[in-house]
Amino acid sequence: YRPQCTGREAHIAECFNYGWGVSCSSSQYHADVGVGCANQTVSVRLVNADGNQSHEGRVEVYYNNTWGTICDNGWDIRDATVVCRMLGYPFAIFSRTSA
């Protein structure tokens, strides 16, 4: 999934995207995205590789009965802010690629 958000969206599905199942053209997880949210709902989750903080981690999206990752091409703080809002946080404090 490769979203392009303005930062005003309430849900990542409202962002322009290149389509579900679009490949990042990279090896597994090296081109995925992560997010850190400023202080939870159903279709996105943060998978914490380090096990440290529940409000940050690799972003996964539930689509078609499957959890998948988001490609990091064009991923920025605006996209991260939308994900944070979906999870009940007010905004993103950072955006990470290669998560």
Tab-separated table of N, CA, C and O in Angstrom:
chain	number	residue	atom	x	y	z
A	1	TYR	N	0.847	-1.173	0.000
A	1	TYR	CA	0.000	0.000	0.000
A	1	TYR	C	0.885	1.225	0.000
A	1	TYR	O	1.849	1.288	0.761
A	2	ARG	N	0.616	2.191	-0.868
A	2	ARG	CA	1.448	3.389	-0.981
A	2	ARG	C	0.579	4.633	-0.911
A	2	ARG	O	0.217	5.210	-1.919
A	3	PRO	N	0.235	5.105	0.298
A	3	PRO	CA	-0.621	6.287	0.415
A	3	PRO	C	0.151	7.582	0.200
A	3	PRO	O	1.355	7.643	0.391
A	4	GLN	N	-0.591	8.619	-0.174
A	4	GLN	CA	-0.049	9.970	-0.311
A	4	GLN	C	-1.053	10.883	0.389
A	4	GLN	O	-2.056	11.257	-0.183
A	5	CYS	N	-0.791	11.206	1.656
A	5	CYS	CA	-1.737	11.968	2.473
A	5	CYS	C	-1.386	13.454	2.494
A	5	CYS	O	-0.223	13.824	2.370
A	6	THR	N	-2.402	14.285	2.700
A	6	THR	CA	-2.175	15.720	2.877
A	6	THR	C	-1.935	16.050	4.339
A	6	THR	O	-1.421	17.104	4.667
A	7	GLY	N	-2.364	15.152	5.251
A	7	GLY	CA	-2.254	15.400	6.679
A	7	GLY	C	-3.569	15.826	7.293
A	7	GLY	O	-3.711	15.881	8.504
A	8	ARG	N	-4.563	16.130	6.473
A	8	ARG	CA	-5.875	16.543	6.978
A	8	ARG	C	-6.856	15.381	7.070
A	8	ARG	O	-7.937	15.526	7.616
A	9	GLU	N	-6.501	14.218	6.517
A	9	GLU	CA	-7.383	13.068	6.515
A	9	GLU	C	-7.549	12.489	7.912
A	9	GLU	O	-6.636	12.552	8.728
A	10	ALA	N	-8.727	11.950	8.194
A	10	ALA	CA	-8.981	11.292	9.480
A	10	ALA	C	-8.647	9.817	9.415
A	10	ALA	O	-8.490	9.162	10.440
A	11	HIS	N	-8.524	9.275	8.218
A	11	HIS	CA	-8.319	7.840	8.029
A	11	HIS	C	-7.404	7.646	6.828
A	11	HIS	O	-7.519	8.353	5.830
A	12	ILE	N	-6.508	6.689	6.898
A	12	ILE	CA	-5.545	6.487	5.816
A	12	ILE	C	-6.223	6.093	4.505
A	12	ILE	O	-5.709	6.348	3.427
A	13	ALA	N	-7.410	5.520	4.576
A	13	ALA	CA	-8.146	5.154	3.361
A	13	ALA	C	-8.607	6.384	2.582
A	13	ALA	O	-8.939	6.291	1.404
A	14	GLU	N	-8.630	7.566	3.220
A	14	GLU	CA	-9.014	8.803	2.553
A	14	GLU	C	-7.877	9.406	1.735
A	14	GLU	O	-8.086	10.298	0.924
A	15	CYS	N	-6.668	8.930	1.946
A	15	CYS	CA	-5.504	9.443	1.222
A	15	CYS	C	-5.474	8.878	-0.187
A	15	CYS	O	-5.884	7.744	-0.426
A	16	PHE	N	-4.948	9.657	-1.128
A	16	PHE	CA	-4.689	9.125	-2.460
A	16	PHE	C	-3.737	7.950	-2.302
A	16	PHE	O	-2.840	7.969	-1.463
A	17	ASN	N	-3.922	6.898	-3.094
A	17	ASN	CA	-2.973	5.787	-3.017
A	17	ASN	C	-2.774	5.165	-4.383
A	17	ASN	O	-3.582	5.331	-5.284
A	18	TYR	N	-1.680	4.450	-4.511
A	18	TYR	CA	-1.333	3.792	-5.759
A	18	TYR	C	-1.935	2.400	-5.855
A	18	TYR	O	-1.695	1.686	-6.808
A	19	GLY	N	-2.711	2.001	-4.843
A	19	GLY	CA	-3.392	0.713	-4.882
A	19	GLY	C	-2.887	-0.264	-3.852
A	19	GLY	O	-1.740	-0.217	-3.435
A	20	TRP	N	-3.773	-1.123	-3.425
A	20	TRP	CA	-3.431	-2.184	-2.475
A	20	TRP	C	-2.587	-3.227	-3.191
A	20	TRP	O	-2.817	-3.537	-4.349
A	21	GLY	N	-1.606	-3.747	-2.502
A	21	GLY	CA	-0.771	-4.793	-3.076
A	21	GLY	C	0.339	-4.280	-3.963
A	21	GLY	O	1.060	-5.059	-4.564
A	22	VAL	N	0.514	-2.957	-4.044
A	22	VAL	CA	1.591	-2.394	-4.852
A	22	VAL	C	2.908	-2.647	-4.132
A	22	VAL	O	3.074	-2.336	-2.960
A	23	SER	N	3.845	-3.212	-4.833
A	23	SER	CA	5.127	-3.586	-4.238
A	23	SER	C	6.010	-2.367	-4.003
A	23	SER	O	5.984	-1.404	-4.760
A	24	CYS	N	6.799	-2.440	-2.972
A	24	CYS	CA	7.785	-1.396	-2.688
A	24	CYS	C	9.053	-1.606	-3.495
A	24	CYS	O	9.950	-0.787	-3.456
A	25	SER	N	9.145	-2.716	-4.189
A	25	SER	CA	10.347	-3.078	-4.945
A	25	SER	C	11.566	-3.124	-4.049
A	25	SER	O	12.617	-2.612	-4.354
A	26	SER	N	11.392	-3.714	-2.876
A	26	SER	CA	12.497	-3.816	-1.930
A	26	SER	C	12.333	-5.095	-1.140
A	26	SER	O	11.282	-5.719	-1.149
A	27	SER	N	13.381	-5.480	-0.444
A	27	SER	CA	13.287	-6.689	0.355
A	27	SER	C	12.380	-6.463	1.566
A	27	SER	O	12.117	-5.332	1.955
A	28	GLN	N	11.914	-7.526	2.162
A	28	GLN	CA	10.927	-7.476	3.235
A	28	GLN	C	11.349	-6.548	4.367
A	28	GLN	O	12.436	-6.646	4.892
A	29	TYR	N	10.469	-5.616	4.733
A	29	TYR	CA	10.582	-4.673	5.847
A	29	TYR	C	11.592	-3.551	5.663
A	29	TYR	O	11.538	-2.565	6.357
A	30	HIS	N	12.513	-3.623	4.708
A	30	HIS	CA	13.520	-2.572	4.579
A	30	HIS	C	12.960	-1.291	3.974
A	30	HIS	O	13.540	-0.236	4.137
A	31	ALA	N	11.823	-1.378	3.279
A	31	ALA	CA	11.216	-0.191	2.688
A	31	ALA	C	9.851	0.100	3.305
A	31	ALA	O	9.073	0.849	2.766
A	32	ASP	N	9.555	-0.504	4.451
A	32	ASP	CA	8.294	-0.265	5.134
A	32	ASP	C	8.405	0.997	5.966
A	32	ASP	O	9.478	1.547	6.143
A	33	VAL	N	7.276	1.448	6.484
A	33	VAL	CA	7.272	2.704	7.225
A	33	VAL	C	6.975	2.491	8.699
A	33	VAL	O	6.413	1.476	9.094
A	34	GLY	N	7.342	3.451	9.500
A	34	GLY	CA	7.037	3.445	10.929
A	34	GLY	C	6.579	4.829	11.336
A	34	GLY	O	6.671	5.781	10.568
A	35	VAL	N	6.089	4.942	12.550
A	35	VAL	CA	5.569	6.220	13.021
A	35	VAL	C	5.699	6.297	14.537
A	35	VAL	O	5.680	5.279	15.212
A	36	GLY	N	5.850	7.487	15.039
A	36	GLY	CA	5.802	7.729	16.473
A	36	GLY	C	4.646	8.681	16.744
A	36	GLY	O	4.607	9.765	16.183
A	37	CYS	N	3.693	8.280	17.554
A	37	CYS	CA	2.496	9.082	17.800
A	37	CYS	C	2.609	9.820	19.121
A	37	CYS	O	3.160	9.300	20.080
A	38	ALA	N	2.015	11.062	19.167
A	38	ALA	CA	2.044	11.876	20.395
A	38	ALA	C	1.070	11.303	21.441
A	38	ALA	O	0.334	11.387	21.596
A	39	ASN	N	0.771	10.767	22.014
A	39	ASN	CA	-0.075	10.063	23.022
A	39	ASN	C	-1.278	9.417	22.445
A	39	ASN	O	-2.115	9.093	22.760
A	40	GLN	N	-6.581	4.273	20.490
A	40	GLN	CA	-6.173	3.103	19.644
A	40	GLN	C	-7.355	2.787	18.755
A	40	GLN	O	-8.367	3.064	19.223
A	41	THR	N	-7.407	1.918	16.604
A	41	THR	CA	-8.711	1.602	16.360
A	41	THR	C	-8.583	0.395	15.536
A	41	THR	O	-7.891	-0.445	15.995
A	42	VAL	N	-9.018	0.147	14.567
A	42	VAL	CA	-9.078	-1.223	14.106
A	42	VAL	C	-8.268	-1.533	12.848
A	42	VAL	O	-7.653	-2.565	12.788
A	43	SER	N	-8.231	-0.671	11.876
A	43	SER	CA	-7.640	-1.050	10.605
A	43	SER	C	-6.150	-0.743	10.434
A	43	SER	O	-5.573	-1.084	9.427
A	44	VAL	N	-5.539	-0.094	11.399
A	44	VAL	CA	-4.085	0.052	11.392
A	44	VAL	C	-3.547	-0.337	12.758
A	44	VAL	O	-4.259	-0.279	13.761
A	45	ARG	N	-2.304	-0.757	12.768
A	45	ARG	CA	-1.648	-1.071	14.041
A	45	ARG	C	-0.166	-0.754	13.923
A	45	ARG	O	0.374	-0.634	12.821
A	46	LEU	N	0.466	-0.605	15.071
A	46	LEU	CA	1.899	-0.377	15.133
A	46	LEU	C	2.543	-1.630	15.681
A	46	LEU	O	2.211	-2.077	16.779
A	47	VAL	N	3.444	-2.210	14.918
A	47	VAL	CA	4.153	-3.411	15.337
A	47	VAL	C	5.511	-2.975	15.836
A	47	VAL	O	6.319	-2.419	15.090
A	48	ASN	N	5.743	-3.180	17.101
A	48	ASN	CA	6.940	-2.678	17.749
A	48	ASN	C	8.057	-3.700	17.678
A	48	ASN	O	8.079	-4.669	18.417
A	49	ALA	N	9.006	-3.454	16.794
A	49	ALA	CA	10.126	-4.372	16.614
A	49	ALA	C	11.025	-4.428	17.845
A	49	ALA	O	11.587	-5.462	18.163
A	50	ASP	N	11.155	-3.312	18.560
A	50	ASP	CA	12.040	-3.262	19.719
A	50	ASP	C	11.333	-3.617	21.020
A	50	ASP	O	11.970	-3.868	22.027
A	51	GLY	N	10.008	-3.584	21.024
A	51	GLY	CA	9.248	-3.893	22.229
A	51	GLY	C	9.260	-2.799	23.264
A	51	GLY	O	8.926	-3.020	24.417
A	52	ASN	N	9.618	-1.570	22.880
A	52	ASN	CA	9.746	-0.487	23.853
A	52	ASN	C	8.457	0.292	24.091
A	52	ASN	O	7.981	0.380	25.203
A	53	GLN	N	7.894	0.892	23.069
A	53	GLN	CA	6.781	1.822	23.224
A	53	GLN	C	5.574	1.367	22.409
A	53	GLN	O	5.699	1.059	21.232
A	54	SER	N	4.387	1.399	23.013
A	54	SER	CA	3.182	0.996	22.293
A	54	SER	C	2.708	2.061	21.310
A	54	SER	O	1.917	1.772	20.427
A	55	HIS	N	3.196	3.291	21.431
A	55	HIS	CA	2.767	4.372	20.549
A	55	HIS	C	3.711	4.603	19.365
A	55	HIS	O	3.602	5.590	18.661
A	56	GLU	N	4.640	3.670	19.127
A	56	GLU	CA	5.492	3.765	17.955
A	56	GLU	C	5.843	2.376	17.452
A	56	GLU	O	5.800	1.402	18.202
A	57	GLY	N	6.142	2.284	16.164
A	57	GLY	CA	6.502	1.011	15.561
A	57	GLY	C	6.206	0.998	14.075
A	57	GLY	O	5.779	1.997	13.506
A	58	ARG	N	6.447	-0.149	13.450
A	58	ARG	CA	6.158	-0.309	12.030
A	58	ARG	C	4.647	-0.285	11.822
A	58	ARG	O	3.907	-0.931	12.537
A	59	VAL	N	4.186	0.448	10.820
A	59	VAL	CA	2.762	0.573	10.542
A	59	VAL	C	2.292	-0.632	9.718
A	59	VAL	O	2.914	-0.977	8.712
A	60	GLU	N	1.199	-1.241	10.169
A	60	GLU	CA	0.551	-2.298	9.395
A	60	GLU	C	-0.912	-1.940	9.200
A	60	GLU	O	-1.528	-1.331	10.069
A	61	VAL	N	-1.455	-2.305	8.038
A	61	VAL	CA	-2.831	-2.018	7.663
A	61	VAL	C	-3.561	-3.340	7.457
A	61	VAL	O	-3.022	-4.257	6.831
A	62	TYR	N	-4.783	-3.425	7.996
A	62	TYR	CA	-5.609	-4.616	7.805
A	62	TYR	C	-6.483	-4.408	6.580
A	62	TYR	O	-7.304	-3.500	6.519
A	63	TYR	N	-6.295	-5.238	5.564
A	63	TYR	CA	-7.054	-5.130	4.320
A	63	TYR	C	-7.260	-6.521	3.746
A	63	TYR	O	-6.325	-7.317	3.704
A	64	ASN	N	-8.482	-6.797	3.331
A	64	ASN	CA	-8.806	-8.067	2.704
A	64	ASN	C	-8.427	-9.243	3.603
A	64	ASN	O	-7.814	-10.212	3.161
A	65	ASN	N	-8.746	-9.116	4.900
A	65	ASN	CA	-8.492	-10.160	5.902
A	65	ASN	C	-7.015	-10.466	6.129
A	65	ASN	O	-6.660	-11.558	6.549
A	66	THR	N	-6.154	-9.498	5.825
A	66	THR	CA	-4.719	-9.718	5.977
A	66	THR	C	-4.048	-8.453	6.499
A	66	THR	O	-4.371	-7.351	6.067
A	67	TRP	N	-3.109	-8.620	7.419
A	67	TRP	CA	-2.280	-7.503	7.855
A	67	TRP	C	-1.111	-7.372	6.893
A	67	TRP	O	-0.465	-8.357	6.548
A	68	GLY	N	-0.839	-6.142	6.452
A	68	GLY	CA	0.292	-5.888	5.561
A	68	GLY	C	0.959	-4.584	5.923
A	68	GLY	O	0.460	-3.804	6.724
A	69	THR	N	2.107	-4.341	5.327
A	69	THR	CA	2.877	-3.136	5.620
A	69	THR	C	2.607	-2.063	4.573
A	69	THR	O	2.007	-2.314	3.539
A	70	ILE	N	3.083	-0.855	4.845
A	70	ILE	CA	2.942	0.281	3.935
A	70	ILE	C	4.313	0.584	3.346
A	70	ILE	O	5.312	0.661	4.063
A	71	CYS	N	4.342	0.781	2.044
A	71	CYS	CA	5.581	1.105	1.337
A	71	CYS	C	6.069	2.505	1.742
A	71	CYS	O	5.268	3.407	1.926
A	72	ASP	N	7.378	2.685	1.860
A	72	ASP	CA	7.886	3.979	2.325
A	72	ASP	C	8.112	5.009	1.227
A	72	ASP	O	8.510	6.136	1.499
A	73	ASN	N	7.809	4.688	-0.026
A	73	ASN	CA	7.964	5.652	-1.118
A	73	ASN	C	7.057	6.849	-0.887
A	73	ASN	O	5.842	6.733	-0.911
A	74	GLY	N	7.614	8.016	-0.642
A	74	GLY	CA	6.842	9.231	-0.444
A	74	GLY	C	6.236	9.379	0.941
A	74	GLY	O	5.516	10.335	1.208
A	75	TRP	N	6.515	8.472	1.852
A	75	TRP	CA	5.973	8.517	3.212
A	75	TRP	C	6.579	9.694	3.953
A	75	TRP	O	7.795	9.918	3.922
A	76	ASP	N	5.721	10.480	4.636
A	76	ASP	CA	6.241	11.613	5.391
A	76	ASP	C	5.392	11.861	6.637
A	76	ASP	O	4.511	11.066	6.963
A	77	ILE	N	5.655	12.947	7.319
A	77	ILE	CA	4.997	13.262	8.594
A	77	ILE	C	3.489	13.435	8.427
A	77	ILE	O	2.719	13.145	9.343
A	78	ARG	N	3.034	13.877	7.261
A	78	ARG	CA	1.586	14.021	7.025
A	78	ARG	C	0.900	12.657	7.020
A	78	ARG	O	-0.166	12.494	7.618
A	79	ASP	N	1.514	11.681	6.366
A	79	ASP	CA	0.964	10.324	6.366
A	79	ASP	C	0.974	9.764	7.789
A	79	ASP	O	0.009	9.144	8.239
A	80	ALA	N	2.074	9.991	8.485
A	80	ALA	CA	2.198	9.509	9.866
A	80	ALA	C	1.142	10.130	10.770
A	80	ALA	O	0.571	9.454	11.638
A	81	THR	N	0.836	11.403	10.574
A	81	THR	CA	-0.183	12.083	11.372
A	81	THR	C	-1.550	11.448	11.178
A	81	THR	O	-2.309	11.257	12.136
A	82	VAL	N	-1.876	11.073	9.948
A	82	VAL	CA	-3.157	10.414	9.683
A	82	VAL	C	-3.229	9.077	10.410
A	82	VAL	O	-4.237	8.747	11.043
A	83	VAL	N	-2.151	8.301	10.361
A	83	VAL	CA	-2.127	7.014	11.071
A	83	VAL	C	-2.301	7.241	12.568
A	83	VAL	O	-3.077	6.541	13.223
A	84	CYS	N	-1.612	8.221	13.117
A	84	CYS	CA	-1.740	8.513	14.550
A	84	CYS	C	-3.178	8.880	14.909
A	84	CYS	O	-3.704	8.415	15.922
A	85	ARG	N	-3.818	9.690	14.090
A	85	ARG	CA	-5.221	10.040	14.345
A	85	ARG	C	-6.107	8.804	14.339
A	85	ARG	O	-7.017	8.679	15.149
A	86	MET	N	-5.849	7.895	13.403
A	86	MET	CA	-6.625	6.654	13.353
A	86	MET	C	-6.474	5.855	14.645
A	86	MET	O	-7.393	5.159	15.061
A	87	LEU	N	-5.319	5.949	15.258
A	87	LEU	CA	-5.034	5.198	16.483
A	87	LEU	C	-5.429	5.961	17.742
A	87	LEU	O	-5.213	5.486	18.852
A	88	GLY	N	-5.996	7.144	17.579
A	88	GLY	CA	-6.469	7.910	18.725
A	88	GLY	C	-5.474	8.888	19.300
A	88	GLY	O	-5.716	9.494	20.342
A	89	TYR	N	-4.336	9.071	18.630
A	89	TYR	CA	-3.341	10.050	19.062
A	89	TYR	C	-3.573	11.361	18.313
A	89	TYR	O	-4.049	11.344	17.182
A	90	PRO	N	-3.225	12.503	18.892
A	90	PRO	CA	-3.520	13.786	18.234
A	90	PRO	C	-2.670	14.074	16.998
A	90	PRO	O	-3.137	14.712	16.069
A	91	PHE	N	-1.422	13.628	16.975
A	91	PHE	CA	-0.534	13.901	15.843
A	91	PHE	C	0.696	13.023	15.947
A	91	PHE	O	0.931	12.369	16.966
A	92	ALA	N	1.485	13.018	14.881
A	92	ALA	CA	2.752	12.266	14.863
A	92	ALA	C	3.882	13.176	15.317
A	92	ALA	O	3.916	14.344	14.986
A	93	ILE	N	4.817	12.611	16.071
A	93	ILE	CA	5.996	13.388	16.470
A	93	ILE	C	7.194	13.070	15.593
A	93	ILE	O	8.170	13.803	15.583
A	94	PHE	N	7.130	11.964	14.845
A	94	PHE	CA	8.147	11.682	13.820
A	94	PHE	C	7.588	10.687	12.818
A	94	PHE	O	6.596	10.026	13.062
A	95	SER	N	8.257	10.623	11.689
A	95	SER	CA	7.923	9.692	10.620
A	95	SER	C	9.203	8.951	10.272
A	95	SER	O	10.253	9.568	10.145
A	96	ARG	N	9.104	7.640	10.128
A	96	ARG	CA	10.308	6.849	9.877
A	96	ARG	C	10.121	5.999	8.622
A	96	ARG	O	9.061	5.436	8.402
A	97	THR	N	11.161	5.913	7.807
A	97	THR	CA	11.165	4.987	6.682
A	97	THR	C	12.120	3.839	7.015
A	97	THR	O	12.850	3.906	7.999
A	98	SER	N	12.096	2.810	6.223
A	98	SER	CA	12.930	1.609	6.459
A	98	SER	C	12.702	1.068	7.864
A	98	SER	O	13.630	0.695	8.562
A	99	ALA	N	11.428	1.036	8.281
A	99	ALA	CA	11.083	0.605	9.636
A	99	ALA	C	11.030	-0.900	9.741
A	99	ALA	O	10.927	-1.450	10.799
